[in-house]
Amino acid sequence: MIKSKKSKLIPREYDEVILKTGELVGLMDQVDETHFLPDYGVETPEQEKKTMAMAPISIDDIEKVVYRPKDSQ
């Protein structure tokens, strides 16, 4: 019997992900093959500051994909 490995979703634009820091973020735009512009939200000043900084996050910073819109390609 062959054991199957858990399939891991590859992050894409518009997914919601959990970072290795535990933060939940949306992926707004894909900058290159391994970097995305994150949307941390604007509910707190800290979230808004991180979102407005527009600092790309690496695919290596992402723990897992928790939501993918149905109409996402």
mmCIF file of C-alpha atoms in Angstrom:
data_model
loop_
_atom_site.group_PDB
_atom_site.id
_atom_site.type_symbol
_atom_site.label_atom_id
_atom_site.label_comp_id
_atom_site.label_asym_id
_atom_site.label_seq_id
_atom_site.Cartn_x
_atom_site.Cartn_y
_atom_site.Cartn_z
ATOM 1 C CA MET A 1 0.000 0.000 0.000
ATOM 2 C CA ILE A 2 1.335 3.431 -0.963
ATOM 3 C CA LYS A 3 0.963 6.223 1.563
ATOM 4 C CA SER A 4 -0.103 9.498 0.054
ATOM 5 C CA LYS A 5 1.505 12.721 1.172
ATOM 6 C CA LYS A 6 -0.675 15.640 2.115
ATOM 7 C CA SER A 7 -1.055 17.912 -0.860
ATOM 8 C CA LYS A 8 0.152 21.424 -0.172
ATOM 9 C CA LEU A 9 -1.450 24.340 -1.953
ATOM 10 C CA ILE A 10 0.972 26.643 -3.705
ATOM 11 C CA PRO A 11 0.097 30.253 -2.736
ATOM 12 C CA ARG A 12 -1.422 32.425 -5.484
ATOM 13 C CA GLU A 13 -2.784 35.958 -5.814
ATOM 14 C CA TYR A 14 -5.938 36.597 -3.771
ATOM 15 C CA ASP A 15 -5.392 33.647 -1.412
ATOM 16 C CA GLU A 16 -5.592 34.140 2.329
ATOM 17 C CA VAL A 17 -2.635 32.603 4.108
ATOM 18 C CA ILE A 18 -1.197 32.171 7.563
ATOM 19 C CA LEU A 19 2.384 33.321 7.872
ATOM 20 C CA LYS A 20 4.930 31.482 9.990
ATOM 21 C CA THR A 21 4.525 34.389 12.448
ATOM 22 C CA GLY A 22 0.869 33.361 12.901
ATOM 23 C CA GLU A 23 -0.527 36.391 11.077
ATOM 24 C CA LEU A 24 -3.442 35.991 8.667
ATOM 25 C CA VAL A 25 -2.849 37.968 5.467
ATOM 26 C CA GLY A 26 -4.318 38.276 2.012
ATOM 27 C CA LEU A 27 -2.064 38.086 -1.023
ATOM 28 C CA MET A 28 -2.836 41.115 -3.202
ATOM 29 C CA ASP A 29 -0.352 40.869 -6.052
ATOM 30 C CA GLN A 30 2.317 38.410 -7.092
ATOM 31 C CA VAL A 31 5.596 40.288 -7.605
ATOM 32 C CA ASP A 32 7.584 37.337 -8.995
ATOM 33 C CA GLU A 33 7.587 33.549 -8.680
ATOM 34 C CA THR A 34 8.260 33.607 -4.939
ATOM 35 C CA HIS A 35 7.072 37.007 -3.621
ATOM 36 C CA PHE A 36 3.684 38.604 -2.972
ATOM 37 C CA LEU A 37 2.412 41.965 -1.768
ATOM 38 C CA PRO A 38 0.483 41.215 1.441
ATOM 39 C CA ASP A 39 -2.692 42.779 2.807
ATOM 40 C CA TYR A 40 -2.496 42.648 6.596
ATOM 41 C CA GLY A 41 -5.739 44.593 6.973
ATOM 42 C CA VAL A 42 -6.412 47.996 8.490
ATOM 43 C CA GLU A 43 -8.199 47.143 11.734
ATOM 44 C CA THR A 44 -5.237 48.206 13.871
ATOM 45 C CA PRO A 45 -2.564 50.848 13.273
ATOM 46 C CA GLU A 46 0.065 48.087 13.124
ATOM 47 C CA GLN A 47 -1.842 46.188 10.409
ATOM 48 C CA GLU A 48 -2.388 49.356 8.393
ATOM 49 C CA LYS A 49 1.309 50.316 8.684
ATOM 50 C CA LYS A 50 2.416 46.868 7.438
ATOM 51 C CA THR A 51 -0.076 46.921 4.551
ATOM 52 C CA MET A 52 0.881 50.448 3.480
ATOM 53 C CA ALA A 53 4.604 49.604 3.594
ATOM 54 C CA MET A 54 4.006 47.323 0.574
ATOM 55 C CA ALA A 55 6.965 45.136 1.596
ATOM 56 C CA PRO A 56 6.802 41.854 -0.327
ATOM 57 C CA ILE A 57 6.663 38.585 1.580
ATOM 58 C CA SER A 58 8.399 35.442 0.418
ATOM 59 C CA ILE A 59 6.687 32.144 -0.241
ATOM 60 C CA ASP A 60 9.037 30.847 2.484
ATOM 61 C CA ASP A 61 7.263 33.118 5.014
ATOM 62 C CA ILE A 62 3.934 31.361 4.386
ATOM 63 C CA GLU A 63 2.881 28.501 6.647
ATOM 64 C CA LYS A 64 -0.254 27.490 4.743
ATOM 65 C CA VAL A 65 -3.064 28.609 2.435
ATOM 66 C CA VAL A 66 -6.336 28.834 4.356
ATOM 67 C CA TYR A 67 -8.670 30.251 1.684
ATOM 68 C CA ARG A 68 -8.709 30.427 -2.093
ATOM 69 C CA PRO A 69 -11.520 32.248 -3.935
ATOM 70 C CA LYS A 70 -13.487 29.974 -6.269
ATOM 71 C CA ASP A 71 -12.967 32.242 -9.269
ATOM 72 C CA SER A 72 -9.185 32.392 -8.702
ATOM 73 C CA GLN A 73 -7.243 30.842 -11.562
#
